[in-house]
Short mmCIF file of C-alpha atoms in Angstrom, two decimals:
data_model
loop_
_atom_site.label_atom_id
_atom_site.label_comp_id
_atom_site.label_asym_id
_atom_site.label_seq_id
_atom_site.Cartn_x
_atom_site.Cartn_y
_atom_site.Cartn_z
CA UNK A 290 188.56 166.40 202.26
CA UNK A 291 188.79 162.75 203.27
CA UNK A 292 190.96 160.34 201.35
CA UNK A 293 188.05 158.51 199.75
CA UNK A 294 186.63 161.70 198.26
CA UNK A 295 190.04 162.74 197.07
CA UNK A 296 190.49 159.38 195.36
CA UNK A 297 187.12 159.65 193.74
CA UNK A 298 187.96 163.05 192.34
CA UNK A 299 191.25 161.88 190.93
CA UNK A 300 189.51 158.95 189.29
CA UNK A 301 187.46 161.23 187.04
CA UNK A 302 190.49 162.39 185.06
CA UNK A 303 189.99 162.02 181.29
CA UNK A 304 192.19 159.56 179.43
CA UNK A 305 194.02 162.14 177.24
CA UNK A 306 195.02 164.02 180.40
CA UNK A 307 196.32 160.80 181.95
CA UNK A 308 198.33 160.17 178.80
CA UNK A 309 199.91 163.62 178.93
CA UNK A 310 200.74 163.77 182.65
CA UNK A 311 203.72 161.35 182.35
CA UNK A 312 205.18 163.70 179.70
CA UNK A 313 205.01 166.61 182.12
CA UNK A 314 206.53 164.47 184.85
CA UNK A 315 209.54 163.44 182.76
CA UNK A 316 209.99 167.01 181.59
CA UNK A 317 209.89 168.47 185.07
CA UNK A 318 212.36 165.81 186.26
CA UNK A 319 214.70 167.01 183.56
CA UNK A 320 214.30 170.65 184.61
CA UNK A 321 215.10 169.63 188.17
CA UNK A 322 218.35 168.02 186.99
CA UNK A 323 219.19 171.29 185.27
CA UNK A 324 218.86 173.01 188.64
CA UNK A 325 215.45 174.68 188.20
CA UNK A 326 213.42 175.17 191.38
CA UNK A 327 210.21 176.51 189.83
CA UNK A 328 208.48 175.75 186.57
CA UNK A 329 205.52 177.34 184.81
CA UNK A 330 203.13 175.71 182.35
CA UNK A 331 204.49 178.12 179.72
CA UNK A 332 207.96 176.70 180.29
CA UNK A 333 206.76 173.10 179.96
CA UNK A 334 204.78 174.14 176.91
CA UNK A 335 207.89 175.42 175.13
CA UNK A 336 209.74 172.18 175.83
CA UNK A 337 207.14 169.72 174.69
CA UNK A 338 205.02 171.63 172.21
CA UNK A 339 201.66 171.40 173.97
CA UNK A 340 199.49 174.46 174.60
CA UNK A 341 200.22 176.08 177.99
CA UNK A 342 196.49 176.40 178.71
CA UNK A 343 196.08 172.66 178.08
CA UNK A 344 198.93 171.93 180.50
CA UNK A 345 197.44 174.20 183.17
CA UNK A 346 194.09 172.49 182.69
CA UNK A 347 195.62 169.02 182.93
CA UNK A 348 197.53 169.99 186.08
CA UNK A 349 194.33 171.33 187.63
CA UNK A 350 193.24 167.68 188.08
CA UNK A 351 196.28 167.13 190.24
CA UNK A 352 196.27 168.41 193.78
CA UNK A 353 198.79 171.21 193.33
CA UNK A 354 198.61 174.97 192.94
CA UNK A 355 201.09 177.20 191.17
CA UNK A 356 202.03 180.70 192.22
CA UNK A 357 201.51 183.61 189.86
CA UNK A 358 204.67 184.57 187.98
CA UNK A 359 206.68 181.85 189.78
CA UNK A 360 204.83 178.72 188.76
CA UNK A 361 204.94 175.31 190.41
CA UNK A 362 207.65 174.23 192.82
CA UNK A 363 209.61 171.54 190.95
CA UNK A 364 210.10 169.12 193.86
CA UNK A 365 206.46 169.30 194.89
CA UNK A 366 205.21 168.90 191.34
CA UNK A 367 207.32 165.78 190.81
CA UNK A 368 206.18 164.23 194.10
CA UNK A 369 202.51 165.05 193.49
CA UNK A 370 202.57 163.77 189.89
CA UNK A 371 204.34 160.52 190.82
CA UNK A 372 201.84 159.93 193.57
CA UNK A 373 198.87 160.85 191.40
CA UNK A 374 199.98 158.54 188.57
CA UNK A 375 200.32 155.65 191.00
CA UNK A 376 204.07 155.29 190.62
CA UNK A 377 204.83 155.64 194.34
CA UNK A 378 202.59 152.75 195.43
CA UNK A 379 203.70 149.26 194.49
CA UNK A 380 200.84 147.43 192.72
CA UNK A 381 201.30 143.68 192.79
CA UNK A 382 200.92 141.66 189.60
CA UNK A 383 201.06 138.07 188.36
CA UNK A 384 202.39 137.40 184.87
CA UNK A 385 200.89 134.68 182.68
CA UNK A 386 203.02 133.16 179.93
CA UNK A 387 206.81 133.19 180.30
CA UNK A 388 207.61 133.20 176.58
CA UNK A 389 209.87 135.64 174.86
CA UNK A 390 207.94 138.81 175.75
CA UNK A 391 206.84 137.55 179.18
CA UNK A 392 210.42 136.70 180.07
CA UNK A 393 211.52 140.13 178.86
CA UNK A 394 208.98 141.85 181.13
CA UNK A 395 210.07 139.76 184.13
CA UNK A 396 213.63 140.98 183.50
CA UNK A 397 212.59 144.63 183.18
CA UNK A 398 213.24 145.88 186.72
CA UNK A 399 212.25 149.36 185.53
CA UNK A 400 208.55 148.53 185.95
CA UNK A 401 209.05 148.58 189.72
CA UNK A 402 210.08 152.23 189.63
CA UNK A 403 206.71 152.97 188.06
CA UNK A 404 204.64 151.09 190.60
CA UNK A 405 204.36 147.58 189.15
CA UNK A 406 205.78 144.66 191.10
CA UNK A 407 205.48 141.28 189.40
CA UNK A 408 205.50 138.89 192.36
CA UNK A 409 205.12 135.60 190.48
CA UNK A 410 204.71 134.18 186.98
CA UNK A 411 202.74 131.21 185.66
CA UNK A 412 203.40 128.86 182.78
CA UNK A 413 202.89 125.18 181.93
CA UNK A 414 206.34 124.56 180.43
CA UNK A 415 208.03 121.96 182.71
CA UNK A 416 211.41 123.53 181.91
CA UNK A 417 210.26 126.79 183.49
CA UNK A 418 207.97 125.70 186.31
CA UNK A 419 209.86 125.68 189.61
CA UNK A 420 212.58 128.05 188.41
CA UNK A 421 212.99 131.79 188.94
CA UNK A 422 213.73 134.63 186.56
CA UNK A 423 215.23 137.85 187.87
CA UNK A 424 214.30 136.54 191.33
CA UNK A 425 210.63 136.04 190.38
CA UNK A 426 209.30 132.50 190.95
CA UNK A 427 207.57 130.68 188.09
CA UNK A 428 204.72 128.38 189.10
CA UNK A 429 202.52 125.99 187.16
CA UNK A 430 199.37 127.74 185.94
CA UNK A 431 197.29 125.34 188.02
CA UNK A 432 198.75 126.91 191.17
CA UNK A 433 197.38 130.37 190.35
CA UNK A 434 194.26 130.24 192.53
CA UNK A 435 196.19 128.95 195.54
CA UNK A 436 198.80 131.69 195.11
CA UNK A 437 196.02 134.23 194.75
CA UNK A 438 194.80 133.37 198.23
CA UNK A 439 198.25 134.04 199.62
CA UNK A 440 198.77 137.38 197.88
CA UNK A 441 195.42 138.87 196.68
CA UNK A 442 197.08 140.34 193.60
CA UNK A 443 194.97 142.87 191.64
CA UNK A 444 196.79 142.85 188.26
CA UNK A 445 197.42 140.12 185.69
CA UNK A 446 199.94 140.62 182.90
CA UNK A 447 198.89 138.65 179.82
CA UNK A 448 201.76 137.44 177.60
CA UNK A 449 200.42 134.07 176.43
CA UNK A 450 199.96 132.87 172.83
CA UNK A 451 196.81 134.29 171.21
CA UNK A 452 195.06 130.92 171.05
CA UNK A 453 194.77 130.81 174.84
CA UNK A 454 194.52 134.56 175.50
CA UNK A 455 190.76 134.50 176.16
CA UNK A 456 190.89 131.29 178.17
CA UNK A 457 193.65 132.57 180.47
CA UNK A 458 191.83 135.91 180.84
CA UNK A 459 188.69 134.10 182.00
CA UNK A 460 190.83 132.02 184.37
CA UNK A 461 192.44 135.16 185.86
CA UNK A 462 189.10 136.90 186.34
CA UNK A 463 187.61 133.79 187.98
CA UNK A 464 190.56 133.79 190.38
CA UNK A 465 189.96 137.41 191.38
CA UNK A 466 192.22 139.48 189.11
CA UNK A 467 190.78 143.03 188.73
CA UNK A 468 192.90 144.43 185.88
CA UNK A 469 194.47 142.74 182.85
CA UNK A 470 197.50 144.27 181.16
CA UNK A 471 197.09 142.66 177.74
CA UNK A 472 200.26 142.44 175.64
CA UNK A 473 198.74 140.05 173.10
CA UNK A 474 197.38 141.34 169.80
CA UNK A 475 194.13 139.57 170.75
CA UNK A 476 191.06 141.57 171.73
CA UNK A 477 190.07 139.94 175.01
CA UNK A 478 186.60 140.14 176.55
CA UNK A 479 186.04 140.73 180.25
CA UNK A 480 183.13 141.51 182.58
CA UNK A 481 182.27 145.19 182.88
CA UNK A 482 184.00 145.71 186.24
CA UNK A 483 187.37 144.45 185.03
CA UNK A 484 189.97 146.91 183.71
CA UNK A 485 191.78 146.05 180.46
CA UNK A 486 194.86 147.91 179.31
CA UNK A 487 195.94 146.88 175.81
CA UNK A 488 199.61 147.32 174.96
CA UNK A 489 200.13 145.57 171.67
CA UNK A 490 203.71 146.10 170.57
CA UNK A 491 202.76 144.50 167.26
CA UNK A 492 199.96 146.96 166.54
CA UNK A 493 202.43 149.76 167.25
CA UNK A 494 204.91 148.16 164.86
CA UNK A 495 202.26 147.93 162.13
CA UNK A 496 201.50 151.64 162.54
CA UNK A 497 205.16 152.57 162.41
CA UNK A 498 205.85 150.43 159.32
CA UNK A 499 202.88 151.90 157.53
CA UNK A 500 203.89 155.50 158.17
CA UNK A 501 207.52 154.77 157.37
CA UNK A 502 206.45 153.23 154.08
CA UNK A 503 204.29 156.26 153.34
CA UNK A 504 207.19 158.65 153.94
CA UNK A 505 209.50 156.61 151.75
CA UNK A 506 207.29 156.76 148.69
CA UNK A 507 205.85 160.25 148.87
CA UNK B 251 198.35 148.25 139.37
CA UNK B 252 202.08 148.68 139.86
CA UNK B 253 203.68 148.11 143.21
CA UNK B 254 204.29 151.80 143.89
CA UNK B 255 200.66 152.67 143.40
CA UNK B 256 199.60 149.78 145.57
CA UNK B 257 201.92 150.95 148.31
CA UNK B 258 200.62 154.47 148.03
CA UNK B 259 197.06 153.28 148.42
CA UNK B 260 197.87 151.22 151.46
CA UNK B 261 199.54 154.22 153.05
CA UNK B 262 196.27 156.15 153.21
CA UNK B 263 194.75 153.82 155.81
CA UNK B 264 193.43 155.70 158.86
CA UNK B 265 195.09 155.03 162.22
CA UNK B 266 192.06 153.45 163.95
CA UNK B 267 191.81 150.94 161.09
CA UNK B 268 195.50 150.11 161.45
CA UNK B 269 194.95 149.57 165.15
CA UNK B 270 192.07 147.17 164.53
CA UNK B 271 193.62 145.10 161.71
CA UNK B 272 195.97 143.18 164.07
CA UNK B 273 192.90 142.13 166.09
CA UNK B 274 191.30 140.67 162.99
CA UNK B 275 194.53 138.94 162.07
CA UNK B 276 194.90 137.24 165.46
CA UNK B 277 191.26 136.27 165.41
CA UNK B 278 191.41 134.76 161.95
CA UNK B 279 194.58 132.85 162.90
CA UNK B 280 192.61 131.35 165.77
CA UNK B 281 189.74 130.35 163.46
CA UNK B 282 192.27 128.69 161.17
CA UNK B 283 193.57 126.62 164.08
CA UNK B 284 189.99 125.57 164.75
CA UNK B 285 189.84 124.24 161.19
CA UNK B 286 187.78 127.00 159.56
CA UNK B 287 188.46 127.62 155.85
CA UNK B 288 186.23 130.66 155.34
CA UNK B 289 185.34 133.55 157.59
CA UNK B 290 182.83 136.39 157.27
CA UNK B 291 183.00 139.82 158.88
CA UNK B 292 179.86 138.85 160.82
CA UNK B 293 181.76 135.92 162.31
CA UNK B 294 184.73 138.08 163.32
CA UNK B 295 182.27 140.62 164.67
CA UNK B 296 180.72 138.09 167.04
CA UNK B 297 184.12 137.06 168.34
CA UNK B 298 185.57 140.46 169.07
CA UNK B 299 182.59 142.71 169.57
CA UNK B 300 183.17 145.18 166.76
CA UNK B 301 180.47 146.10 164.27
CA UNK B 302 180.50 143.84 161.17
CA UNK B 303 180.14 146.85 158.87
CA UNK B 304 183.18 148.44 160.51
CA UNK B 305 185.16 145.25 159.95
CA UNK B 306 184.10 145.05 156.30
CA UNK B 307 185.08 148.70 155.85
CA UNK B 308 188.47 148.18 157.51
CA UNK B 309 189.12 145.12 155.35
CA UNK B 310 188.24 147.09 152.23
CA UNK B 311 191.57 148.92 152.65
CA UNK B 312 193.32 145.59 152.35
CA UNK B 313 193.68 144.05 148.91
CA UNK B 314 191.23 141.16 149.40
CA UNK B 315 187.67 140.46 148.36
CA UNK B 316 185.19 138.23 150.11
CA UNK B 317 182.55 136.07 148.41
CA UNK B 318 178.88 136.55 149.21
CA UNK B 319 177.57 134.09 151.77
CA UNK B 320 181.01 132.41 152.06
CA UNK B 321 183.21 135.25 153.19
CA UNK B 322 186.98 135.52 153.02
CA UNK B 323 189.26 132.55 152.53
CA UNK B 324 191.10 132.16 155.85
CA UNK B 325 194.57 131.38 154.44
CA UNK B 326 194.44 134.26 151.98
CA UNK B 327 193.16 136.70 154.56
CA UNK B 328 195.98 135.83 156.97
CA UNK B 329 198.63 136.14 154.25
CA UNK B 330 197.23 139.43 152.94
CA UNK B 331 196.87 140.97 156.42
CA UNK B 332 200.37 139.94 157.51
CA UNK B 333 201.80 141.40 154.35
CA UNK B 334 199.72 144.55 154.59
CA UNK B 335 200.73 145.16 158.23
CA UNK B 336 204.40 144.80 157.32
CA UNK B 337 204.97 141.65 159.37
CA UNK B 338 206.32 139.60 156.44
CA UNK B 339 209.15 142.02 155.58
CA UNK B 340 212.00 142.29 158.05
CA UNK B 341 212.58 145.96 158.94
CA UNK B 342 216.03 146.56 160.37
CA UNK B 343 216.45 148.55 163.57
CA UNK B 344 219.16 149.82 165.91
CA UNK B 345 218.44 150.00 169.63
CA UNK B 346 219.80 152.84 171.76
CA UNK B 347 220.24 152.28 175.50
CA UNK B 348 220.76 148.74 176.80
CA UNK B 349 219.27 149.30 180.23
CA UNK B 350 216.57 147.19 181.79
CA UNK B 351 213.89 147.77 179.12
CA UNK B 352 216.38 147.92 176.23
CA UNK B 353 217.88 144.61 177.29
CA UNK B 354 214.41 143.11 177.58
CA UNK B 355 213.57 144.15 174.01
CA UNK B 356 216.83 142.69 172.70
CA UNK B 357 215.84 139.39 174.31
CA UNK B 358 212.32 139.45 172.87
CA UNK B 359 212.77 137.31 169.75
CA UNK B 360 209.03 137.67 169.13
CA UNK B 361 209.56 141.06 167.51
CA UNK B 362 211.18 139.32 164.54
CA UNK B 363 207.97 137.42 163.80
CA UNK B 364 206.27 140.78 163.43
CA UNK B 365 208.80 142.29 161.07
CA UNK B 366 211.32 143.99 163.36
CA UNK B 367 214.92 142.84 163.36
CA UNK B 368 217.20 144.62 165.81
CA UNK B 369 220.60 144.23 164.16
CA UNK B 370 222.71 146.09 166.71
CA UNK B 371 222.48 148.06 169.95
CA UNK B 372 224.38 151.08 171.24
CA UNK B 373 225.34 152.13 174.75
CA UNK B 374 228.23 153.87 176.50
CA UNK B 375 228.53 151.46 179.45
CA UNK B 376 232.02 149.87 179.14
CA UNK B 377 230.64 146.68 180.72
CA UNK B 378 228.25 146.27 177.78
CA UNK B 379 230.19 147.66 174.82
CA UNK B 380 231.79 144.83 172.86
CA UNK B 381 229.45 142.15 174.23
CA UNK B 382 226.35 140.60 172.66
CA UNK B 383 222.86 139.98 174.00
CA UNK B 384 220.70 137.30 172.42
CA UNK B 385 223.23 137.31 169.59
CA UNK B 386 222.89 141.06 169.00
CA UNK B 387 226.16 143.03 169.16
CA UNK B 388 226.40 146.07 171.45
CA UNK B 389 228.60 148.88 170.17
CA UNK B 390 229.70 152.18 171.69
CA UNK B 391 227.26 154.96 170.77
CA UNK B 392 230.07 156.76 168.97
CA UNK B 393 230.14 153.95 166.42
CA UNK B 394 226.54 154.55 165.31
CA UNK B 395 227.25 156.62 162.21
CA UNK B 396 229.90 154.19 160.96
CA UNK B 397 227.51 151.25 161.50
CA UNK B 398 224.79 153.19 159.73
CA UNK B 399 226.90 153.31 156.59
CA UNK B 400 227.26 149.53 156.67
CA UNK B 401 223.58 148.77 157.22
CA UNK B 402 221.37 151.79 156.26
CA UNK B 403 218.92 150.96 159.05
CA UNK B 404 215.58 152.85 158.91
CA UNK B 405 214.37 152.39 162.53
CA UNK B 406 215.80 153.45 165.88
CA UNK B 407 214.43 152.00 169.13
CA UNK B 408 214.80 154.55 171.94
CA UNK B 409 215.26 153.06 175.42
CA UNK B 410 217.64 155.57 177.00
CA UNK B 411 217.14 157.56 180.24
CA UNK B 412 214.83 160.55 179.78
CA UNK B 413 217.58 163.09 180.33
CA UNK B 414 219.27 162.10 177.06
CA UNK B 415 216.16 161.06 175.09
CA UNK B 416 216.09 164.23 172.97
CA UNK B 417 219.84 164.29 172.46
CA UNK B 418 219.95 160.67 171.26
CA UNK B 419 216.93 161.27 169.02
CA UNK B 420 218.71 164.19 167.34
CA UNK B 421 221.81 162.01 166.97
CA UNK B 422 219.80 159.19 165.34
CA UNK B 423 218.08 161.56 162.91
CA UNK B 424 221.40 163.18 161.99
CA UNK B 425 222.74 159.73 161.21
CA UNK B 426 219.84 158.93 158.88
CA UNK B 427 217.25 157.11 161.04
CA UNK B 428 213.75 157.58 159.52
CA UNK B 429 211.51 156.29 162.32
CA UNK B 430 211.92 156.37 166.10
CA UNK B 431 210.15 153.81 168.28
CA UNK B 432 210.12 155.79 171.52
CA UNK B 433 209.75 153.73 174.71
CA UNK B 434 210.67 156.61 177.01
CA UNK B 435 207.96 158.62 178.76
CA UNK B 436 209.59 161.69 177.20
CA UNK B 437 207.89 163.57 174.38
CA UNK B 438 210.64 163.77 171.78
CA UNK B 439 210.73 166.32 168.94
CA UNK B 440 211.71 165.37 165.41
CA UNK B 441 211.70 166.99 161.94
CA UNK B 442 208.43 166.66 160.03
CA UNK B 443 209.56 163.80 157.79
CA UNK B 444 210.54 161.52 160.68
CA UNK B 445 208.04 158.97 162.04
CA UNK B 446 207.63 158.70 165.82
CA UNK B 447 205.81 155.82 167.46
CA UNK B 448 205.35 156.34 171.20
CA UNK B 449 205.01 153.22 173.32
CA UNK B 450 205.24 154.36 176.90
CA UNK B 451 204.67 151.38 179.16
CA UNK B 452 204.61 153.81 182.08
CA UNK B 453 201.80 155.90 180.65
CA UNK B 454 199.85 152.66 180.14
CA UNK B 455 200.54 151.68 183.75
CA UNK B 456 199.30 155.07 184.98
CA UNK B 457 196.06 154.61 183.04
CA UNK B 458 195.57 151.11 184.39
CA UNK B 459 196.26 152.13 188.02
CA UNK B 460 193.83 155.01 187.73
CA UNK B 461 190.99 152.92 186.38
CA UNK B 462 191.69 150.12 188.86
CA UNK B 463 191.55 152.63 191.68
CA UNK B 464 188.29 154.03 190.34
CA UNK B 465 186.71 150.56 190.20
CA UNK B 466 187.82 149.80 193.74
CA UNK B 467 186.12 152.79 195.29
CA UNK B 468 182.93 153.02 193.28
#
């Protein structure tokens, strides 16, 4: 199978499967630390409370085969999952909006271990422009297109105030950004071929508060 | 209607509605900045590409009524939504694990504007214990239960390494934490009455990489 075909196959994975695979990965990493060399889907199932048949089905999307009675080799499963999830390739990103959350993400070196490398940030605040944060240079937003020609970065991290969220998204897409990681609580619009990943911490907070409140009064 | 009943009603809101309400809120805030005094669900619908009837239905869970032809009063809608989503009450939280992501969250003052106040953090690293970050004190993890008696904090933010994620969760719950905001890619287990909100940045990255990859090859 050539690499293009293999990629195409992996791209068909359903979203719920993609959401569960990182759970399996972290669980198998833990089993490795405990000295296990093989792991079965039944074993993972017991640990994380997901049906073993579901786990086997999810893992069937990944290019790995288990052995009857023995299961999957732990080292291989970790390597294959990390590769499959894109954590072993560094994907370059620009970050837009070095406010409180943007600054926090620039400081989070952990993202690099999961395949995201923020190579530069953009803002209009004269106090920030020209400085660096955690070694990452901050440029004026006007410099984005020029920097894009140097780096050809596929991902834009959106941490601007909501009133300019759509404007900056349009600006990114015009400049050639292919995927927007949207941390604003604003529902941005993009052309069909552009990927949007919404990660609204505030929506998650609202959900948590609501359920907490429900538990307190019932 | 007394306040308990009102709370109980609000607690029945379905999750998809709770996920959409922050979008409406940010959109209406934007309209306010543009000088609008009234807004209809049709208007919001045009902006964010969600069916107007869906928006009207979602807003029916919130304690507000629109006027025919005129719509909702912008100021009232903002106030009611912010209150409903829990952003106007400060909910106290402890953070466990002042690593890269934990430190980033401590520095993100934006969380306070959305109702989350991290009052203290816990770690075992002697370089961190006894210091403060963004004004937030960092204590040794052993001090958690004593601090809990001072503050009676309902929320625990989990940003520890995966290998201790379950252990620290159990420790939090034992100490009286009612909701865990889990930033680890580990699927934690809790008793039935404890709220878990999973926010795995890494799972979101995996999804984004996968779809980006798919777009690139199609």
